[in-house]
Backbone as JSON Lines, residues from 0, in Angstrom:
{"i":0,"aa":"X","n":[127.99,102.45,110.31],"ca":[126.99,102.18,111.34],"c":[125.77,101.54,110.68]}
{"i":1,"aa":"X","n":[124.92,100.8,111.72],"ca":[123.99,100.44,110.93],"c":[122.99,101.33,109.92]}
{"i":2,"aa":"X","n":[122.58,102.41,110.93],"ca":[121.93,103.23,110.07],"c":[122.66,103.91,108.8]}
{"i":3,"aa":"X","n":[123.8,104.23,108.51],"ca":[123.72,104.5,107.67],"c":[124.35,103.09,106.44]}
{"i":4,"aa":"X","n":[124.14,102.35,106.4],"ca":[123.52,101.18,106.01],"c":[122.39,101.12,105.18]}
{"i":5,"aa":"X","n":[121.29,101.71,106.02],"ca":[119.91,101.88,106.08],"c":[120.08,103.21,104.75]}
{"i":6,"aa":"X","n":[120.66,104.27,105.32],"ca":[120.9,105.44,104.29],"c":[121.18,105.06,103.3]}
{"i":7,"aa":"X","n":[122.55,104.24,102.87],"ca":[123.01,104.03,101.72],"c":[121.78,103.53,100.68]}
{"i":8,"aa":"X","n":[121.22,102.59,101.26],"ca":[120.35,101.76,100.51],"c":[119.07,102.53,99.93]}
{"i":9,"aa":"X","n":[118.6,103.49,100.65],"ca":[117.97,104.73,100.76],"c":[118.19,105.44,99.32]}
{"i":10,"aa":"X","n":[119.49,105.64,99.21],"ca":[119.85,106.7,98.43],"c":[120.14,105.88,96.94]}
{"i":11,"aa":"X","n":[120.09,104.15,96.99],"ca":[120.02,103.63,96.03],"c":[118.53,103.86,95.06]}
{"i":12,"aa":"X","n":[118.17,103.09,96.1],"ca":[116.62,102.79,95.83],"c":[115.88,104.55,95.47]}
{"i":13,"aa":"X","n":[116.39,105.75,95.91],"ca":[115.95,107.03,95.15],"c":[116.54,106.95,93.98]}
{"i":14,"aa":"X","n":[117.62,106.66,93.87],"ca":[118.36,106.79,92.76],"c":[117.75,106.01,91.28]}
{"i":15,"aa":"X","n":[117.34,104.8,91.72],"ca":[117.5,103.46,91.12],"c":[116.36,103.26,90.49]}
{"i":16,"aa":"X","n":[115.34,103.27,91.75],"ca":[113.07,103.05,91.12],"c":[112.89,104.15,91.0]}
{"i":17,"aa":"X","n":[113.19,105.3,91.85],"ca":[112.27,106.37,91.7],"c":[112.53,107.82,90.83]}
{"i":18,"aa":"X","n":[113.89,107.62,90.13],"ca":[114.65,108.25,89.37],"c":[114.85,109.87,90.15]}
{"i":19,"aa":"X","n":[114.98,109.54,91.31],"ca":[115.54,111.03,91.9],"c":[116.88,111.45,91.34]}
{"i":20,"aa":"X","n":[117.01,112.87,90.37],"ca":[118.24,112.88,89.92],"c":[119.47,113.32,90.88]}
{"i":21,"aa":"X","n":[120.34,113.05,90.69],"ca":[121.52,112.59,92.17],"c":[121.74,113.61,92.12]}
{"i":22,"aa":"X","n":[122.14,114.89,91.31],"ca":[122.04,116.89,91.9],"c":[121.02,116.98,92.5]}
{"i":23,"aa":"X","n":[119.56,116.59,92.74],"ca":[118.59,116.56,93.77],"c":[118.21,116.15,95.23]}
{"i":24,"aa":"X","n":[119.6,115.32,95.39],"ca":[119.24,114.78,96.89],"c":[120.73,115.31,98.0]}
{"i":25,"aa":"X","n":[120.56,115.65,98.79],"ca":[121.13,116.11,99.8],"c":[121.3,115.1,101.31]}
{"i":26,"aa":"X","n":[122.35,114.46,101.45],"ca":[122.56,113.99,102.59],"c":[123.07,114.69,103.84]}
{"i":27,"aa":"X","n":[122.98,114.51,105.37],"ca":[123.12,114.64,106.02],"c":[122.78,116.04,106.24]}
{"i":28,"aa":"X","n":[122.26,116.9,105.65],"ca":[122.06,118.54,105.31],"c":[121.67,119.1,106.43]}
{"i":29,"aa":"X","n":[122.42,119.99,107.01],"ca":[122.13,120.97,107.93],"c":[120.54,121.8,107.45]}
{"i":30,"aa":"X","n":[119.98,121.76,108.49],"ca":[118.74,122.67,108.04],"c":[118.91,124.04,107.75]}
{"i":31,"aa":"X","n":[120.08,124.4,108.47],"ca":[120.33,125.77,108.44],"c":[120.75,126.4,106.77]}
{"i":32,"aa":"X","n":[120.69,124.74,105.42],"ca":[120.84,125.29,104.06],"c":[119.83,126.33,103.94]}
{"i":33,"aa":"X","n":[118.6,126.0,104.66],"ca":[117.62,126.55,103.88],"c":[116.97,127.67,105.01]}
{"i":34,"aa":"X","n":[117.76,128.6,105.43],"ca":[117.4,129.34,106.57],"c":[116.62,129.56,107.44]}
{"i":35,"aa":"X","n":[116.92,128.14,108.05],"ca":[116.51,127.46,108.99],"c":[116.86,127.65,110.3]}
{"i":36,"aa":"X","n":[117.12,128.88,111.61],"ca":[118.13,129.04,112.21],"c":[118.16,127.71,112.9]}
{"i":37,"aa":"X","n":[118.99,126.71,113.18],"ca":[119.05,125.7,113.58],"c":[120.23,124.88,113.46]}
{"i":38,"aa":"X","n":[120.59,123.89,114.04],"ca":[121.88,123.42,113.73],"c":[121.34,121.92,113.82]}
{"i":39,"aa":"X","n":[120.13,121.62,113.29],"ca":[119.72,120.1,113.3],"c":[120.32,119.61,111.73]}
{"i":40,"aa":"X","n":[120.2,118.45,111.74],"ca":[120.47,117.85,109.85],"c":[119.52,116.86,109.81]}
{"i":41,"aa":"X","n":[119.2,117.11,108.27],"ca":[118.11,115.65,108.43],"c":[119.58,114.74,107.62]}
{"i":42,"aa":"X","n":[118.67,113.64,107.17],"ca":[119.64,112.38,106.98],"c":[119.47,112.84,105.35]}
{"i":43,"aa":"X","n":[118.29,112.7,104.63],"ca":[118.15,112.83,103.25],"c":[117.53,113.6,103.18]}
{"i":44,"aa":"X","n":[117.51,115.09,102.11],"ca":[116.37,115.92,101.42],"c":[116.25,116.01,100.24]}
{"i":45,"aa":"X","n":[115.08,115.64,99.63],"ca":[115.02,115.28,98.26],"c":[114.89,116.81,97.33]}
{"i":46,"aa":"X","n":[115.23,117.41,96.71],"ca":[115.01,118.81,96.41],"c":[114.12,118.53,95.15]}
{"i":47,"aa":"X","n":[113.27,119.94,94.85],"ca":[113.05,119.85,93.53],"c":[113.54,121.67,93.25]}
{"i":48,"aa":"X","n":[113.51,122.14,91.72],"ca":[114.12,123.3,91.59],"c":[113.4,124.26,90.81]}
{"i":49,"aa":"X","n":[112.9,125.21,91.18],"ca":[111.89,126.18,90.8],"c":[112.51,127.07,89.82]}
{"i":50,"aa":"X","n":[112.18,127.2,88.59],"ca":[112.93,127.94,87.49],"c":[112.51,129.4,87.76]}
{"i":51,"aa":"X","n":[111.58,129.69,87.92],"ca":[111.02,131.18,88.14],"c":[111.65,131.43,89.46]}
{"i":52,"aa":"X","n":[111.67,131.43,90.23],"ca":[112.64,131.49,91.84],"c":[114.11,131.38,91.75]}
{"i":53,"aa":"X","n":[114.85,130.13,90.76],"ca":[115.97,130.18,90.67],"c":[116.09,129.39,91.91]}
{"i":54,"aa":"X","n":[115.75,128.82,92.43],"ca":[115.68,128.4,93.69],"c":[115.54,126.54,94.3]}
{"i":55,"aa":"X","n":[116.18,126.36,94.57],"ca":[116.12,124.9,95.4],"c":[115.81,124.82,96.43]}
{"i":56,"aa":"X","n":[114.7,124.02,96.28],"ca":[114.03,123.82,98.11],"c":[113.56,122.63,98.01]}
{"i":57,"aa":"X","n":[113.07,122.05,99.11],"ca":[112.88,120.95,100.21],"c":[111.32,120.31,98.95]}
{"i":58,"aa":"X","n":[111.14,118.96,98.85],"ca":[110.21,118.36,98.54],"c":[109.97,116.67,99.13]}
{"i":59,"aa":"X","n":[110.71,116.1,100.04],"ca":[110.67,115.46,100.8],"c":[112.12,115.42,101.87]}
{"i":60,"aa":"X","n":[111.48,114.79,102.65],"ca":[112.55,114.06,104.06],"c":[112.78,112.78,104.35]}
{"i":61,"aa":"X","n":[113.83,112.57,104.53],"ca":[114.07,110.75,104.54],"c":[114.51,110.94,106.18]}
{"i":62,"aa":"X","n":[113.97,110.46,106.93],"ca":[114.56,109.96,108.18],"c":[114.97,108.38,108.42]}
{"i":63,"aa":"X","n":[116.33,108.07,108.5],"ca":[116.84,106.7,108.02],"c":[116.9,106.54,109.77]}
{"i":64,"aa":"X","n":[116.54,105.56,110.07],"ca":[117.02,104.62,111.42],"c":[117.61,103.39,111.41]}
{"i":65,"aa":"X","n":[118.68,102.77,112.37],"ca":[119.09,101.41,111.88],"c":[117.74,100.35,112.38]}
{"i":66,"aa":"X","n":[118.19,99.2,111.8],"ca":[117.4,98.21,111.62],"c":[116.77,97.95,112.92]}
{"i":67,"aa":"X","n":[117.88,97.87,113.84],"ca":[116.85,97.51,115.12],"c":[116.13,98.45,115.69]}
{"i":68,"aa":"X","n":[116.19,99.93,115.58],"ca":[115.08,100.42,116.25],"c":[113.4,100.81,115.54]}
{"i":69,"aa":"X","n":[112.8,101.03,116.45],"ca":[111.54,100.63,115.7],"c":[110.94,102.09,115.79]}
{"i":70,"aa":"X","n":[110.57,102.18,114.93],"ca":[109.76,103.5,113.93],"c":[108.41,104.03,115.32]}
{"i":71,"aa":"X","n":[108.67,104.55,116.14],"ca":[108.19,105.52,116.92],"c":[107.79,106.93,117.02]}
{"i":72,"aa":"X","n":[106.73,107.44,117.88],"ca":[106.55,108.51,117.86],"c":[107.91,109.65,117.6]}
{"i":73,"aa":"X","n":[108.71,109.03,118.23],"ca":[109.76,110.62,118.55],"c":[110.39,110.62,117.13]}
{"i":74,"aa":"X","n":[110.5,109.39,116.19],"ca":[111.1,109.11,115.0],"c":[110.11,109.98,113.96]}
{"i":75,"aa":"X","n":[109.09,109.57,114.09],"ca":[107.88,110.38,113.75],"c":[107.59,111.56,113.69]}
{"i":76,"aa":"X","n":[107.64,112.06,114.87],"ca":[107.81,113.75,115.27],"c":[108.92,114.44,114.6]}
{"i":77,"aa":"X","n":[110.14,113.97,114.99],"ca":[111.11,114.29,114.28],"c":[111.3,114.66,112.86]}
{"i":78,"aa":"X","n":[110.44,113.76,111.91],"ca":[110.79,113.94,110.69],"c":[109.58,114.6,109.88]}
{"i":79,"aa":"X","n":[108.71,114.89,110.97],"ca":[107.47,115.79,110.65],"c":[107.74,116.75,110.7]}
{"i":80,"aa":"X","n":[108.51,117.1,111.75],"ca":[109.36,118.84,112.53],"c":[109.98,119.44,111.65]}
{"i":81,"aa":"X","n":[111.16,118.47,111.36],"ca":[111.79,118.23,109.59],"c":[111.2,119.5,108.55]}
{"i":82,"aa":"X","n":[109.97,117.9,108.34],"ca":[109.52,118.55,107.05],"c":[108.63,120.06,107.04]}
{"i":83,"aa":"X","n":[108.03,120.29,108.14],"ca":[107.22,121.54,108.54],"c":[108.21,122.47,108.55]}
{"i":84,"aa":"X","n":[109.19,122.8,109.08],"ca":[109.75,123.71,109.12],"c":[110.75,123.9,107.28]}
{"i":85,"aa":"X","n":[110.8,122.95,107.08],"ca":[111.69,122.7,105.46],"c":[110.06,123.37,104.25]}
{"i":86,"aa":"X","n":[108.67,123.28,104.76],"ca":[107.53,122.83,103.68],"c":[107.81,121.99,102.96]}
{"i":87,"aa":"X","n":[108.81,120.82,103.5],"ca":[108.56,119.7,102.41],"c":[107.2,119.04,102.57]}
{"i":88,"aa":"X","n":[106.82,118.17,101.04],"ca":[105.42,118.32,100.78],"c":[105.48,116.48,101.17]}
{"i":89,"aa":"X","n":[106.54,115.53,101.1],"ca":[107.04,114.51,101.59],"c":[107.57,113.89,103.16]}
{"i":90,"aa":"X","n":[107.05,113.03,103.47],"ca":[108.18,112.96,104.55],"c":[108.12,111.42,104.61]}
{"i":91,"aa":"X","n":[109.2,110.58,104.42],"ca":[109.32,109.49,104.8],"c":[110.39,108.82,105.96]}
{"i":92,"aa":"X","n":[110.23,107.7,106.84],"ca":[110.77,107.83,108.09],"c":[110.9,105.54,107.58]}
{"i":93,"aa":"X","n":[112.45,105.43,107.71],"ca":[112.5,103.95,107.2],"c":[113.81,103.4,108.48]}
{"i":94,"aa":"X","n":[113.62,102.4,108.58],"ca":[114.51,101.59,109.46],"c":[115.32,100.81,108.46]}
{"i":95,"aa":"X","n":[115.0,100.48,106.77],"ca":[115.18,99.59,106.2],"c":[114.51,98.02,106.62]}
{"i":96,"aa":"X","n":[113.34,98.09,107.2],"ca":[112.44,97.17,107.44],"c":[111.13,97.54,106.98]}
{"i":97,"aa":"X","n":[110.79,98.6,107.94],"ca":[109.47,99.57,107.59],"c":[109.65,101.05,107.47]}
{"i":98,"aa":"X","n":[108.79,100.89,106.62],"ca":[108.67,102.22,105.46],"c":[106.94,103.23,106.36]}
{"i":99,"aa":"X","n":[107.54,104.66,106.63],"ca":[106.24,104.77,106.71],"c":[106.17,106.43,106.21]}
{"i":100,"aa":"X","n":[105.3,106.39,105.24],"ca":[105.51,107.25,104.07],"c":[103.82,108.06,104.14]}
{"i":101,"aa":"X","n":[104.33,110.02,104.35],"ca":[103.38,110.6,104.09],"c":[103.36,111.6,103.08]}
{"i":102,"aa":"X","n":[102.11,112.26,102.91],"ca":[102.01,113.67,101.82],"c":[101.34,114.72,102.43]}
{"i":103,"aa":"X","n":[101.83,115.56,102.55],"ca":[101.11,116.56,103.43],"c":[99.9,117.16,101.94]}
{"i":104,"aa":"X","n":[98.5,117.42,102.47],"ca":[97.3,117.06,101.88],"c":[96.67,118.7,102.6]}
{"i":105,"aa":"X","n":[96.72,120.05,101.47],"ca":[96.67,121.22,101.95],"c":[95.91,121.28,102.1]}
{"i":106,"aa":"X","n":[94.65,120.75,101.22],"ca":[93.08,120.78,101.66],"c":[92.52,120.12,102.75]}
{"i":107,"aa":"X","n":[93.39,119.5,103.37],"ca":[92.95,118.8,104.72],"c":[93.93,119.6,105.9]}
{"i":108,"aa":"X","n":[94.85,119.65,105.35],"ca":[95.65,120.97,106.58],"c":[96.26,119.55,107.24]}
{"i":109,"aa":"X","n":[96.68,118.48,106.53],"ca":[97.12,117.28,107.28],"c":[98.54,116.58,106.62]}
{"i":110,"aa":"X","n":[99.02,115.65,107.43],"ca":[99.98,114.78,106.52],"c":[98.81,113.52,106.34]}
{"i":111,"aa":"X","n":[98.73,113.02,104.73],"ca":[98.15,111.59,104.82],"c":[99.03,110.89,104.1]}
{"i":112,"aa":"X","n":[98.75,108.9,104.92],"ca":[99.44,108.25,104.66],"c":[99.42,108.02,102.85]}
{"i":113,"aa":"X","n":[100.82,107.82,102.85],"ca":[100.13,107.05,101.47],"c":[101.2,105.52,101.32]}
{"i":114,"aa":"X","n":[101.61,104.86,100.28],"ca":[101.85,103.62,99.69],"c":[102.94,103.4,100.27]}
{"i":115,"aa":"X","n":[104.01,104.31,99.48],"ca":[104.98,103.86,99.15],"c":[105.8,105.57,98.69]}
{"i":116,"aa":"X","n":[107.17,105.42,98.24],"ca":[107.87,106.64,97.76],"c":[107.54,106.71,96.52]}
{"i":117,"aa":"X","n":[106.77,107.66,96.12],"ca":[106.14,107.78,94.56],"c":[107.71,108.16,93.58]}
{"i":118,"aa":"X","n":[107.65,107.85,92.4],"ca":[108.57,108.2,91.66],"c":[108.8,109.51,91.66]}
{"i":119,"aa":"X","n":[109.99,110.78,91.42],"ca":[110.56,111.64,91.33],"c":[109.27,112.87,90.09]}
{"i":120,"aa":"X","n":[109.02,111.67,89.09],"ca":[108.42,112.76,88.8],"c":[106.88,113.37,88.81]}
{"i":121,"aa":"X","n":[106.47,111.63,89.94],"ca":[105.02,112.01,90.5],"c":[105.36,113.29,91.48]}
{"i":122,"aa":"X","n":[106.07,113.0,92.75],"ca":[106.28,113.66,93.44],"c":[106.54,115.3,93.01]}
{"i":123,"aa":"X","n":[107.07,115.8,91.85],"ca":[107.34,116.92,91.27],"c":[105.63,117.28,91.02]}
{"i":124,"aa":"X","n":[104.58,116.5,90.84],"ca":[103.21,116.63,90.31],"c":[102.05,116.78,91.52]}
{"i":125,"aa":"X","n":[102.66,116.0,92.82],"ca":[102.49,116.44,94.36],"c":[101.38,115.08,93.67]}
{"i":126,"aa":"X","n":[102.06,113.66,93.03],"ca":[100.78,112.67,92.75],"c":[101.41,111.73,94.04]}
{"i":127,"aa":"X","n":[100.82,110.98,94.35],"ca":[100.92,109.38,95.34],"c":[99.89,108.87,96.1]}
{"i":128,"aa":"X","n":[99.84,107.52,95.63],"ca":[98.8,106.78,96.09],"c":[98.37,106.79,97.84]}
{"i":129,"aa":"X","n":[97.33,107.07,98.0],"ca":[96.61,106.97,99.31],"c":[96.85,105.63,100.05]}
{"i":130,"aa":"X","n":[97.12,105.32,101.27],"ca":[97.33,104.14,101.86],"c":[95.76,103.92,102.4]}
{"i":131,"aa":"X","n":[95.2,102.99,101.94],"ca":[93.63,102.86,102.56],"c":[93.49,101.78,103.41]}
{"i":132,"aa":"X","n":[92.92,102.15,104.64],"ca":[92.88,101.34,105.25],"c":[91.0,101.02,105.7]}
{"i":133,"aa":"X","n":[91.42,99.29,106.06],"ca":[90.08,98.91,106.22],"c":[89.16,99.61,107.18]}
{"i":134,"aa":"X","n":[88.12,100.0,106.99],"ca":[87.19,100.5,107.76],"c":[86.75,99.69,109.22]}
{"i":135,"aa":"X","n":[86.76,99.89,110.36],"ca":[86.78,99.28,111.26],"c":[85.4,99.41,111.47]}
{"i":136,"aa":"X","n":[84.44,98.46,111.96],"ca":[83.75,97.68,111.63],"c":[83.12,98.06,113.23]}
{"i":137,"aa":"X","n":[81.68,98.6,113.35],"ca":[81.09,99.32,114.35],"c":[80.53,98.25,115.16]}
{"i":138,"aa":"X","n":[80.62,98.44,116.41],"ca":[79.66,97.32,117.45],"c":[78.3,97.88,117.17]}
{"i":139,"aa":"X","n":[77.41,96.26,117.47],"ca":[76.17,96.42,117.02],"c":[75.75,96.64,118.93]}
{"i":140,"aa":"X","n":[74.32,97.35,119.66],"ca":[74.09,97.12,120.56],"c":[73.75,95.38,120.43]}
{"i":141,"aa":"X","n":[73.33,94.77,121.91],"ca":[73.05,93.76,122.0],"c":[71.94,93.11,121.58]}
{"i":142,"aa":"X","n":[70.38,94.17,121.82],"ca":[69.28,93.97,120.79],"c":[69.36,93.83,119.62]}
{"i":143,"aa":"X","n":[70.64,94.35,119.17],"ca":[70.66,94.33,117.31],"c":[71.03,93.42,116.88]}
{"i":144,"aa":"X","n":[71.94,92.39,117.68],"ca":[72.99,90.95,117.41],"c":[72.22,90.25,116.5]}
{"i":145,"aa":"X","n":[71.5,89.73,116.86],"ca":[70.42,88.99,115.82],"c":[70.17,89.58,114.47]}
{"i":146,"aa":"X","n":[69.63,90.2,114.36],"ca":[69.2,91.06,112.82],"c":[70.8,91.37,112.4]}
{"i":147,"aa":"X","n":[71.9,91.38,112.62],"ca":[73.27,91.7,112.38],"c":[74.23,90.46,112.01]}
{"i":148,"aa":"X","n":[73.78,89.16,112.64],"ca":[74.86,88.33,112.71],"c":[74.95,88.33,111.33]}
{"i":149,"aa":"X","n":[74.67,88.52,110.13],"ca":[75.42,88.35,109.11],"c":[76.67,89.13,108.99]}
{"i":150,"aa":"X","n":[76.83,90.25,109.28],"ca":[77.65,91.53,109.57],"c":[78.77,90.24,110.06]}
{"i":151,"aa":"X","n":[78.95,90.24,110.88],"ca":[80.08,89.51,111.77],"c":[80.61,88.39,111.37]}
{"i":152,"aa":"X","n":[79.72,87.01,110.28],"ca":[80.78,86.18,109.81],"c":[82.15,86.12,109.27]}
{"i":153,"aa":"X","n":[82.9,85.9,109.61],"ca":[83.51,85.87,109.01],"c":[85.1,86.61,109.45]}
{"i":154,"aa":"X","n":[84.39,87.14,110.32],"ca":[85.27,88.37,111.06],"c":[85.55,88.4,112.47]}
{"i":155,"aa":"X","n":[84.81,87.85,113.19],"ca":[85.44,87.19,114.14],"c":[86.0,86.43,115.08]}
{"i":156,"aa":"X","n":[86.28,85.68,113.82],"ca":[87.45,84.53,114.46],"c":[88.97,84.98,113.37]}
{"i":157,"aa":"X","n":[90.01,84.35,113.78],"ca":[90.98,84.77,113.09],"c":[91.0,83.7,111.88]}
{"i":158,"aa":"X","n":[91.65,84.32,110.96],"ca":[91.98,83.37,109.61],"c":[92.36,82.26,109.4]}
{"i":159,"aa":"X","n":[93.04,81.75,110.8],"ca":[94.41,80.95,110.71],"c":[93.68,79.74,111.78]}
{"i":160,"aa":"X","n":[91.97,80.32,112.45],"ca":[91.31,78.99,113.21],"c":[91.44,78.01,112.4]}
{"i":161,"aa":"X","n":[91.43,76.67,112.76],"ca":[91.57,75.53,111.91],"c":[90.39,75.12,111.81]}
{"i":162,"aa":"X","n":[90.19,74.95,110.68],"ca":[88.74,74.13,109.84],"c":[87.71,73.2,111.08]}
{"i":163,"aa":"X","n":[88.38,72.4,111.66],"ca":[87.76,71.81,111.91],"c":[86.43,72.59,113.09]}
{"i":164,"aa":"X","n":[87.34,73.35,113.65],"ca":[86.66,74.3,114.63],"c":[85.49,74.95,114.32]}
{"i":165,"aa":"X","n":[85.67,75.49,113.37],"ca":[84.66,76.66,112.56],"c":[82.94,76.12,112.51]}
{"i":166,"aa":"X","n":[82.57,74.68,112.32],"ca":[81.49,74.29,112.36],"c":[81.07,74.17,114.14]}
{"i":167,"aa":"X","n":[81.57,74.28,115.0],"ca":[81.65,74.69,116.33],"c":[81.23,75.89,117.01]}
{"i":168,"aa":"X","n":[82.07,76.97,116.26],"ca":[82.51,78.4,116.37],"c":[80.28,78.82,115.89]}
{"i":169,"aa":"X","n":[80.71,78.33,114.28],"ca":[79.16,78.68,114.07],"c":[77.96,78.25,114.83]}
{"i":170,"aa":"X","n":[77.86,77.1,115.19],"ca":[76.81,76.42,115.9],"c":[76.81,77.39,116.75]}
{"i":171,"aa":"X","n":[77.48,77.55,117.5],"ca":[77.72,78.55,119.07],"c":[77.11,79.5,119.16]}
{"i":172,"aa":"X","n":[77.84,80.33,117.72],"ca":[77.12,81.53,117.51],"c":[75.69,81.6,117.48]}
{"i":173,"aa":"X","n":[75.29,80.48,116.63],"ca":[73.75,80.63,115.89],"c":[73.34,80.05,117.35]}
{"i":174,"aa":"X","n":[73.69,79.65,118.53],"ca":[72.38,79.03,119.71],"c":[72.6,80.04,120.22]}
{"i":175,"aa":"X","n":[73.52,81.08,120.57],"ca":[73.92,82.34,121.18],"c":[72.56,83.33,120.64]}
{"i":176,"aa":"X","n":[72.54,83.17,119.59],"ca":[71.8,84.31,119.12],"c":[70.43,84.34,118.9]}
{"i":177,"aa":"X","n":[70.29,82.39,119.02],"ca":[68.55,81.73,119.26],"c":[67.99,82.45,120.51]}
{"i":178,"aa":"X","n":[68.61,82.66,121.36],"ca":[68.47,82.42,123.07],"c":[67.14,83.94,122.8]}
């Protein structure tokens, strides 16, 4: 099927960049391994193994979808539900298009985004890069436009206006803001 397509490639690419060792990952796994009363399975669980416990448990979730469907709330929910009930400290959710990859962050009591699937033995260290996103950029009131238009060059028009326009676009602005 397509998705597992999506899986296979999944289980490369752990295998391959991120050196997940292959006794560590669990496909199709009933939740109920980990006494879970439930009869759900996730698609991938990445384990890590606690020497003092003797014990194997949950350190991420792969929720694989095929290519054409698109990475949604319920896809989302799902592999959050996953990981909350597993305490995996991972959860990633991929179509084999888009990747959308979190870390649950105890001091925030949250999942945050981060990059990408950190290597096997960041992830054992609970390390991975933060996904940062641009700061969205506050409306000025209308009295303020003036004392502000520097704020705004640059930003709103799109990237891709063509040159010639732009000495237009500015004029406009700057008699807009004479008035």
């Amino acid at each position: 099927t397509p998705e597992e397509v999506v899986r296979q490639k999944v289980l490369q690419y752990l295998l391959t960049f991120t050196k997940v060792p292959k006794d560590m990952i669990q496909v199709e796994m009933l939740l109920s391994k980990y006494e879970i009363e439930s009869k759900r399975r996730a698609d991938i669980i990445v384990e890590k193994f606690d020497k003092q416990a003797n014990l194997f448990s949950p350190l991420a979730v792969i929720e694989c979808k095929a290519p054409d469907i698109m990475i949604g709330d319920e896809a989302i929910n799902q592999a959050l539900d996953y990981a909350d009930m597993l305490l995996a400290e991972y959860v990633f959710i991929t179509n084999g298009e888009t990747l959308i990859a979190s870390k649950f962050d105890a001091a925030l009591n949250r999942y945050i985004d981060i990059q990408t699937i950190p290597v096997y033995e960041d992830m054992l260290s609970g390390k991975a890069d933060e996904l940062r996103r641009e700061e969205i950029k506050q409306r000025f009131a209308f009295d303020e436009l003036n004392e502000n238009k520097d704020f705004y060059r640059g930003y709103e028009f799109n990237p891709n206006t063509p040159v010639h326009l732009l000495p237009f676009i500015t004029n406009l602005w700057e008699c807009f803001l004479d008035v």
